[in-house]
Each structure stands twice: as C-alpha cells, then as structure tokens.
Amino acid sequence: MAEDTLNMDGGHLFYQVSGEGDPVVLIHGNFNDHHIWNEQADSFAAHYKLVRYDLRGYGLSSTPNTSFSNIEDLKTLLDFLKLRNVTLVGSSMGGGIATDFTLTYPHLVKNLILVAPSINGIPYPKMMMWQGTKNYINLRLKGRKKAINSFIANPYWQYFFPSARKKEARTKLINNVSNPNNFCRFSPSLSVAVKPYAFHRLHEINIPTLIIISDQDHSFNKETAETLHKNIKSSSKIIMEDCGHLPFIEASNEFNQAVLDFLSKCPLN
C-alpha cells in the first residue's frame, strides 16, 4: 500500500493506493474519513486498484479556509495518479460528490456506486438541517469532544449508527466519528456546489449505476435513493436489510459481494 499527501491550491489531500487493475475510488461521507472503508480495502484491492482519500476538511487532509470544490479536488487527484475509466463508490455526501463528478467529467467515469447518497438540488428536511446546525452550536458552546459525544448520543442521528446489538460495527463507526478531524472543521458554505444541480441532470448519466440503500436508513435517504433509481436509466437498486445509513460497516461481507458482483457484470470497455 502506498500513501501520501497531494498538495494543491489552498491545501492538500491525503490518499492511499493499493492493489492492481481497473481503478476504484472510495469517497467517504460526512463525519468520516478514509478509514471508514477499512472493511472494503482488502476485498476490493484483491481485484482492483483501490484509491481511498480524505476529503478536504476531514481526516488527514487540510482544513479549508477559503472556498473549494470537492469535484475539482477529485479531478486533481485522478490527474496526479493518471487514472481514467474509474469506478466511483460514494457514501452519503460522498455519493453526491460522485454524482456531481460524473456529470462534470463523464469521460472519466466508467461505473457509479452510490450508497445512501445525497443529491445536490434536493434540500435536506428542515429537522435534519436544524440537527446539523446544532452540531456547530455545540462545538462552539461545549468544545469539540463534548459536541461529538452529543452527536453520537442524539436520538435523531441513531439511523446513522449500528444498533447496540451490533457491537463491533457500532464501535468501529463511533471510533471513526470520534476522530476530532472528522467533525465540523469548516463551514459547509465553503464547499462550492456544482450547478445546474445534479437533481435536474440525472437523466444525463448513462453508465452502469448501482444504488445501495438500507431498510433502516432515514426516510429522506430512502426517498433520495428511489429518485436516483427512477431517473438514472442504467441503474439498479439494492436494499440491504437490518442496516442503517452505512451498510458497508454493518454488513461488510454482503456489501462487498454486492459491489464485486455488480462490477463483474459491467462491460469491460
């Protein structure tokens, strides 16, 4: 495995590369970093060249203090690694980034795998927005450690976490979320959105697309997954049972097999 940091305008990205073959890039979501994919790393790297990285403002990547684009950050990383015809796997917010990137640079993306993804152009529910705002308020009032503990304990966000009976999965996710580098390091307003919004352009995506959602995820996320499935003609959808927002943590073997099966059936060119 090789790992390094890539310097770019206004900061740097941490990344890891392992395995050989067609490139697969894993994009984490909010409150996480590249370690969230630990249960996928060996399985995927046995068949593909696997790239994991920390989005700007997460993990070991730099904290933004001016506006930036996750899409252009990913483009810079792919150019540096000389990767084309990539498969993008995005979780939650990372799924929104993967979708935006595909619409912006369609010639670079071969397959798309979206796990409980967001879509730019579909507003979050007011309660979800308020609960997200509370994380920043708690950060200012209580400090980072207590704010993270409040997030983990907040009943609203329990769909995000595995249930207590899945002790190992829950511990792995809580450890990742508890990393202070993954919690509210910058104002979301610094992240530049791609326009026109992806919601109005989903019909432009014509590559093999797999959408994975869980039966115990938030209703908004399940509705978003269905919207993607209806509007991307070449898409298929899998519902993972007895899982919350991050099924690749809760049922990693099942998730990994579903991804590998999907990719094995995709056209070679």
mmCIF file of C-alpha atoms in Angstrom:
data_model
loop_
_atom_site.group_PDB
_atom_site.id
_atom_site.type_symbol
_atom_site.label_atom_id
_atom_site.label_comp_id
_atom_site.label_asym_id
_atom_site.label_seq_id
_atom_site.Cartn_x
_atom_site.Cartn_y
_atom_site.Cartn_z
ATOM 1 C CA MET A 1 0.000 0.000 0.000
ATOM 2 C CA ALA A 2 1.239 3.478 -0.892
ATOM 3 C CA GLU A 3 0.065 6.623 0.871
ATOM 4 C CA ASP A 4 0.969 10.269 0.565
ATOM 5 C CA THR A 5 -0.416 13.787 0.544
ATOM 6 C CA LEU A 6 -1.109 15.700 -2.648
ATOM 7 C CA ASN A 7 -0.517 19.427 -2.459
ATOM 8 C CA MET A 8 -2.930 21.646 -4.345
ATOM 9 C CA ASP A 9 -4.135 25.224 -4.316
ATOM 10 C CA GLY A 10 -5.238 26.114 -0.805
ATOM 11 C CA GLY A 11 -4.366 22.828 0.870
ATOM 12 C CA HIS A 12 -3.616 19.142 0.480
ATOM 13 C CA LEU A 13 -5.355 15.755 0.230
ATOM 14 C CA PHE A 14 -4.279 12.562 1.963
ATOM 15 C CA TYR A 15 -4.680 9.415 -0.151
ATOM 16 C CA GLN A 16 -3.875 5.699 -0.208
ATOM 17 C CA VAL A 17 -3.460 3.370 -3.202
ATOM 18 C CA SER A 18 -3.428 -0.423 -3.047
ATOM 19 C CA GLY A 19 -3.949 -3.309 -5.448
ATOM 20 C CA GLU A 20 -3.730 -3.513 -9.226
ATOM 21 C CA GLY A 21 -6.208 -3.410 -12.071
ATOM 22 C CA ASP A 22 -9.061 -1.127 -13.042
ATOM 23 C CA PRO A 23 -9.298 1.829 -10.641
ATOM 24 C CA VAL A 24 -11.950 2.038 -7.934
ATOM 25 C CA VAL A 25 -12.157 5.232 -5.872
ATOM 26 C CA LEU A 26 -13.909 5.286 -2.488
ATOM 27 C CA ILE A 27 -15.418 8.607 -1.329
ATOM 28 C CA HIS A 28 -16.480 8.854 2.305
ATOM 29 C CA GLY A 29 -19.297 10.953 3.708
ATOM 30 C CA ASN A 30 -19.712 13.495 6.489
ATOM 31 C CA PHE A 31 -18.277 12.717 9.946
ATOM 32 C CA ASN A 32 -15.994 10.051 8.410
ATOM 33 C CA ASP A 33 -12.597 9.680 6.741
ATOM 34 C CA HIS A 34 -10.890 7.071 4.556
ATOM 35 C CA HIS A 35 -10.723 4.596 7.469
ATOM 36 C CA ILE A 36 -14.482 4.119 7.222
ATOM 37 C CA TRP A 37 -13.743 1.821 4.256
ATOM 38 C CA ASN A 38 -11.386 -0.488 6.172
ATOM 39 C CA GLU A 39 -13.745 -3.441 5.757
ATOM 40 C CA GLN A 40 -13.690 -2.971 1.973
ATOM 41 C CA ALA A 41 -9.971 -2.335 1.444
ATOM 42 C CA ASP A 42 -8.586 -5.867 1.202
ATOM 43 C CA SER A 43 -11.596 -7.282 -0.624
ATOM 44 C CA PHE A 44 -11.583 -4.634 -3.351
ATOM 45 C CA ALA A 45 -7.788 -4.320 -3.642
ATOM 46 C CA ALA A 46 -7.599 -8.042 -4.416
ATOM 47 C CA HIS A 47 -9.319 -7.297 -7.748
ATOM 48 C CA TYR A 48 -8.831 -3.595 -8.479
ATOM 49 C CA LYS A 49 -6.509 -0.660 -7.988
ATOM 50 C CA LEU A 50 -8.147 0.872 -4.930
ATOM 51 C CA VAL A 51 -7.892 4.547 -4.041
ATOM 52 C CA ARG A 52 -9.068 5.926 -0.714
ATOM 53 C CA TYR A 53 -8.673 9.559 0.269
ATOM 54 C CA ASP A 54 -9.790 12.091 2.848
ATOM 55 C CA LEU A 55 -11.989 14.873 1.569
ATOM 56 C CA ARG A 56 -10.734 18.342 2.293
ATOM 57 C CA GLY A 57 -11.635 19.168 5.899
ATOM 58 C CA TYR A 58 -11.622 15.521 7.039
ATOM 59 C CA GLY A 59 -9.080 13.053 8.359
ATOM 60 C CA LEU A 60 -5.515 13.886 7.361
ATOM 61 C CA SER A 61 -6.436 16.353 4.620
ATOM 62 C CA SER A 62 -6.136 20.080 5.201
ATOM 63 C CA THR A 63 -8.793 22.335 6.702
ATOM 64 C CA PRO A 64 -10.232 24.731 4.112
ATOM 65 C CA ASN A 65 -10.305 28.441 4.941
ATOM 66 C CA THR A 66 -11.471 29.624 1.526
ATOM 67 C CA SER A 67 -13.993 28.280 -0.976
ATOM 68 C CA PHE A 68 -13.103 24.995 -2.686
ATOM 69 C CA SER A 69 -14.620 22.304 -4.891
ATOM 70 C CA ASN A 70 -14.700 18.622 -3.943
ATOM 71 C CA ILE A 71 -15.173 17.906 -7.638
ATOM 72 C CA GLU A 72 -12.004 19.715 -8.657
ATOM 73 C CA ASP A 73 -10.101 18.154 -5.743
ATOM 74 C CA LEU A 74 -11.024 14.698 -7.039
ATOM 75 C CA LYS A 75 -10.114 15.693 -10.601
ATOM 76 C CA THR A 76 -6.700 16.882 -9.393
ATOM 77 C CA LEU A 77 -6.154 13.590 -7.560
ATOM 78 C CA LEU A 78 -7.132 11.465 -10.572
ATOM 79 C CA ASP A 79 -4.923 13.525 -12.865
ATOM 80 C CA PHE A 80 -1.985 13.177 -10.479
ATOM 81 C CA LEU A 81 -2.469 9.407 -10.264
ATOM 82 C CA LYS A 82 -3.062 9.233 -14.045
ATOM 83 C CA LEU A 83 -6.358 7.395 -13.618
ATOM 84 C CA ARG A 84 -9.162 7.172 -16.174
ATOM 85 C CA ASN A 85 -12.236 4.964 -16.582
ATOM 86 C CA VAL A 86 -12.701 4.903 -12.825
ATOM 87 C CA THR A 87 -15.442 3.351 -10.748
ATOM 88 C CA LEU A 88 -16.620 5.818 -8.107
ATOM 89 C CA VAL A 89 -18.077 4.485 -4.855
ATOM 90 C CA GLY A 90 -19.601 7.247 -2.736
ATOM 91 C CA SER A 91 -21.226 7.088 0.689
ATOM 92 C CA SER A 92 -23.839 9.667 1.725
ATOM 93 C CA MET A 93 -22.313 13.080 0.950
ATOM 94 C CA GLY A 94 -19.616 11.188 -0.942
ATOM 95 C CA GLY A 95 -22.351 9.798 -3.181
ATOM 96 C CA GLY A 96 -23.394 13.335 -4.021
ATOM 97 C CA ILE A 97 -19.783 14.152 -4.879
ATOM 98 C CA ALA A 98 -19.529 11.044 -7.074
ATOM 99 C CA THR A 99 -22.711 12.025 -8.924
ATOM 100 C CA ASP A 100 -21.568 15.617 -9.449
ATOM 101 C CA PHE A 101 -18.173 14.427 -10.655
ATOM 102 C CA THR A 102 -19.773 12.038 -13.137
ATOM 103 C CA LEU A 103 -21.905 14.835 -14.557
ATOM 104 C CA THR A 104 -18.933 17.210 -14.735
ATOM 105 C CA TYR A 105 -16.375 14.753 -16.133
ATOM 106 C CA PRO A 106 -18.403 11.921 -17.719
ATOM 107 C CA HIS A 107 -15.470 10.781 -19.849
ATOM 108 C CA LEU A 108 -13.515 9.821 -16.714
ATOM 109 C CA VAL A 109 -16.120 7.618 -15.001
ATOM 110 C CA LYS A 110 -16.867 4.040 -16.027
ATOM 111 C CA ASN A 111 -19.230 2.897 -13.247
ATOM 112 C CA LEU A 112 -21.040 4.559 -10.377
ATOM 113 C CA ILE A 113 -21.921 3.043 -6.991
ATOM 114 C CA LEU A 114 -23.967 5.248 -4.665
ATOM 115 C CA VAL A 115 -24.524 4.245 -1.036
ATOM 116 C CA ALA A 116 -27.338 6.138 0.708
ATOM 117 C CA PRO A 117 -26.307 9.152 -1.380
ATOM 118 C CA SER A 118 -27.289 12.778 -1.247
ATOM 119 C CA ILE A 119 -28.220 14.680 -4.415
ATOM 120 C CA ASN A 120 -27.428 18.340 -4.906
ATOM 121 C CA GLY A 121 -30.684 20.116 -5.684
ATOM 122 C CA ILE A 122 -32.839 18.168 -3.235
ATOM 123 C CA PRO A 123 -32.952 20.140 0.015
ATOM 124 C CA TYR A 124 -32.497 18.300 3.278
ATOM 125 C CA PRO A 125 -35.519 18.193 5.624
ATOM 126 C CA LYS A 126 -35.749 21.171 7.970
ATOM 127 C CA MET A 127 -35.242 18.991 11.046
ATOM 128 C CA MET A 128 -32.126 17.419 9.539
ATOM 129 C CA MET A 129 -30.757 20.877 8.766
ATOM 130 C CA TRP A 130 -31.508 22.043 12.314
ATOM 131 C CA GLN A 131 -29.860 18.994 13.869
ATOM 132 C CA GLY A 132 -26.810 19.576 11.678
ATOM 133 C CA THR A 133 -26.683 23.214 12.763
ATOM 134 C CA LYS A 134 -26.826 22.095 16.394
ATOM 135 C CA ASN A 135 -23.552 20.230 15.871
ATOM 136 C CA TYR A 136 -21.819 23.541 15.132
ATOM 137 C CA ILE A 137 -23.584 25.276 18.010
ATOM 138 C CA ASN A 138 -22.488 22.530 20.408
ATOM 139 C CA LEU A 139 -18.963 22.792 19.047
ATOM 140 C CA ARG A 140 -18.814 26.469 19.976
ATOM 141 C CA LEU A 141 -20.549 26.076 23.344
ATOM 142 C CA LYS A 142 -19.135 22.765 24.598
ATOM 143 C CA GLY A 143 -15.908 22.185 22.710
ATOM 144 C CA ARG A 144 -15.169 19.519 20.138
ATOM 145 C CA LYS A 145 -15.089 16.412 22.337
ATOM 146 C CA LYS A 146 -18.386 17.114 24.091
ATOM 147 C CA ALA A 147 -20.013 18.163 20.819
ATOM 148 C CA ILE A 148 -19.037 14.843 19.244
ATOM 149 C CA ASN A 149 -20.423 12.954 22.239
ATOM 150 C CA SER A 150 -23.682 14.916 21.935
ATOM 151 C CA PHE A 151 -23.909 13.992 18.251
ATOM 152 C CA ILE A 152 -23.398 10.297 18.995
ATOM 153 C CA ALA A 153 -25.985 10.352 21.802
ATOM 154 C CA ASN A 154 -28.576 12.427 19.918
ATOM 155 C CA PRO A 155 -31.665 10.232 19.278
ATOM 156 C CA TYR A 156 -32.215 11.947 15.923
ATOM 157 C CA TRP A 157 -28.972 10.583 14.450
ATOM 158 C CA GLN A 158 -29.400 6.976 15.546
ATOM 159 C CA TYR A 159 -30.194 5.869 11.973
ATOM 160 C CA PHE A 160 -26.560 6.774 11.264
ATOM 161 C CA PHE A 161 -25.206 4.278 13.803
ATOM 162 C CA PRO A 162 -25.479 0.484 14.010
ATOM 163 C CA SER A 163 -27.698 -0.735 16.817
ATOM 164 C CA ALA A 164 -26.194 -1.709 20.172
ATOM 165 C CA ARG A 165 -26.613 -5.403 19.335
ATOM 166 C CA LYS A 166 -24.099 -4.914 16.503
ATOM 167 C CA LYS A 167 -21.385 -4.064 18.981
ATOM 168 C CA GLU A 168 -18.360 -4.470 16.699
ATOM 169 C CA ALA A 169 -19.817 -2.417 13.850
ATOM 170 C CA ARG A 170 -21.090 0.259 16.222
ATOM 171 C CA THR A 171 -17.680 0.549 17.908
ATOM 172 C CA LYS A 172 -15.910 0.900 14.541
ATOM 173 C CA LEU A 173 -18.212 3.686 13.435
ATOM 174 C CA ILE A 174 -18.125 5.529 16.760
ATOM 175 C CA ASN A 175 -14.329 5.390 16.735
ATOM 176 C CA ASN A 176 -14.288 6.948 13.269
ATOM 177 C CA VAL A 177 -16.829 9.629 14.144
ATOM 178 C CA SER A 178 -14.985 10.384 17.389
ATOM 179 C CA ASN A 179 -11.899 11.483 15.463
ATOM 180 C CA PRO A 180 -11.925 15.262 16.009
ATOM 181 C CA ASN A 181 -10.575 15.722 12.484
ATOM 182 C CA ASN A 182 -13.893 14.444 11.100
ATOM 183 C CA PHE A 183 -16.262 16.751 12.952
ATOM 184 C CA CYS A 184 -17.320 20.216 11.807
ATOM 185 C CA ARG A 185 -13.860 21.548 10.930
ATOM 186 C CA PHE A 186 -15.122 24.143 8.462
ATOM 187 C CA SER A 187 -18.247 25.947 7.339
ATOM 188 C CA PRO A 188 -20.184 23.933 4.727
ATOM 189 C CA SER A 189 -20.663 27.185 2.813
ATOM 190 C CA LEU A 190 -17.013 26.969 1.702
ATOM 191 C CA SER A 191 -17.765 23.914 -0.423
ATOM 192 C CA VAL A 192 -18.764 25.158 -3.879
ATOM 193 C CA ALA A 193 -21.808 23.402 -5.345
ATOM 194 C CA VAL A 194 -21.914 22.284 -8.964
ATOM 195 C CA LYS A 195 -24.633 23.996 -10.999
ATOM 196 C CA PRO A 196 -27.001 23.227 -12.605
ATOM 197 C CA TYR A 197 -27.811 20.950 -9.687
ATOM 198 C CA ALA A 198 -27.488 17.211 -10.214
ATOM 199 C CA PHE A 199 -31.173 16.655 -9.428
ATOM 200 C CA HIS A 200 -32.073 18.286 -12.755
ATOM 201 C CA ARG A 201 -29.448 16.337 -14.728
ATOM 202 C CA LEU A 202 -29.736 12.747 -13.555
ATOM 203 C CA HIS A 203 -31.064 11.709 -16.971
ATOM 204 C CA GLU A 204 -27.617 12.549 -18.396
ATOM 205 C CA ILE A 205 -25.985 9.662 -16.534
ATOM 206 C CA ASN A 206 -25.833 6.653 -18.851
ATOM 207 C CA ILE A 207 -23.180 4.455 -17.249
ATOM 208 C CA PRO A 208 -23.848 1.347 -15.127
ATOM 209 C CA THR A 209 -25.003 2.608 -11.747
ATOM 210 C CA LEU A 210 -25.685 0.691 -8.542
ATOM 211 C CA ILE A 211 -27.681 2.337 -5.768
ATOM 212 C CA ILE A 212 -27.464 0.769 -2.318
ATOM 213 C CA ILE A 213 -29.824 1.788 0.466
ATOM 214 C CA SER A 214 -30.742 0.233 3.802
ATOM 215 C CA ASP A 215 -34.155 -0.568 5.193
ATOM 216 C CA GLN A 216 -33.441 1.227 8.485
ATOM 217 C CA ASP A 217 -31.983 4.397 6.998
ATOM 218 C CA HIS A 218 -33.740 7.771 7.341
ATOM 219 C CA SER A 219 -36.863 8.029 5.191
ATOM 220 C CA PHE A 220 -35.379 11.026 3.359
ATOM 221 C CA ASN A 221 -32.368 8.958 2.313
ATOM 222 C CA LYS A 222 -34.576 6.110 1.109
ATOM 223 C CA GLU A 223 -36.664 8.557 -0.939
ATOM 224 C CA THR A 224 -33.484 10.061 -2.410
ATOM 225 C CA ALA A 225 -32.244 6.613 -3.441
ATOM 226 C CA GLU A 226 -35.534 5.932 -5.183
ATOM 227 C CA THR A 227 -35.331 9.279 -7.001
ATOM 228 C CA LEU A 228 -31.909 8.309 -8.326
ATOM 229 C CA HIS A 229 -33.128 4.896 -9.385
ATOM 230 C CA LYS A 230 -36.100 6.332 -11.282
ATOM 231 C CA ASN A 231 -34.076 8.985 -13.087
ATOM 232 C CA ILE A 232 -30.897 7.085 -13.985
ATOM 233 C CA LYS A 233 -31.980 4.676 -16.701
ATOM 234 C CA SER A 234 -28.997 2.365 -16.385
ATOM 235 C CA SER A 235 -29.333 1.985 -12.613
ATOM 236 C CA SER A 236 -30.176 -0.922 -10.355
ATOM 237 C CA LYS A 237 -31.036 -0.716 -6.667
ATOM 238 C CA ILE A 238 -30.290 -2.972 -3.729
ATOM 239 C CA ILE A 239 -31.989 -2.679 -0.339
ATOM 240 C CA MET A 240 -29.845 -4.055 2.465
ATOM 241 C CA GLU A 241 -31.831 -5.406 5.384
ATOM 242 C CA ASP A 242 -31.333 -4.729 9.082
ATOM 243 C CA CYS A 243 -28.866 -1.903 8.387
ATOM 244 C CA GLY A 244 -28.733 1.842 8.902
ATOM 245 C CA HIS A 245 -27.001 4.605 6.976
ATOM 246 C CA LEU A 246 -23.638 2.871 6.451
ATOM 247 C CA PRO A 247 -24.356 -0.723 5.411
ATOM 248 C CA PHE A 248 -20.735 -1.341 4.426
ATOM 249 C CA ILE A 249 -19.934 -1.130 8.153
ATOM 250 C CA GLU A 250 -22.873 -3.165 9.394
ATOM 251 C CA ALA A 251 -22.891 -5.943 6.776
ATOM 252 C CA SER A 252 -19.485 -5.624 5.150
ATOM 253 C CA ASN A 253 -19.309 -9.092 3.590
ATOM 254 C CA GLU A 254 -22.734 -8.761 1.987
ATOM 255 C CA PHE A 255 -21.927 -5.236 0.795
ATOM 256 C CA ASN A 256 -18.550 -6.220 -0.635
ATOM 257 C CA GLN A 257 -20.024 -9.145 -2.524
ATOM 258 C CA ALA A 258 -22.801 -6.988 -3.957
ATOM 259 C CA VAL A 259 -20.255 -4.476 -5.276
ATOM 260 C CA LEU A 260 -17.975 -7.149 -6.716
ATOM 261 C CA ASP A 261 -20.908 -8.917 -8.361
ATOM 262 C CA PHE A 262 -22.087 -5.643 -9.898
ATOM 263 C CA LEU A 263 -18.635 -4.784 -11.254
ATOM 264 C CA SER A 264 -18.134 -8.283 -12.655
ATOM 265 C CA LYS A 265 -21.206 -7.803 -14.831
ATOM 266 C CA CYS A 266 -20.255 -4.338 -16.113
ATOM 267 C CA PRO A 267 -18.897 -4.027 -19.661
ATOM 268 C CA LEU A 268 -15.123 -4.219 -19.935
ATOM 269 C CA ASN A 269 -14.949 -1.142 -22.166
#
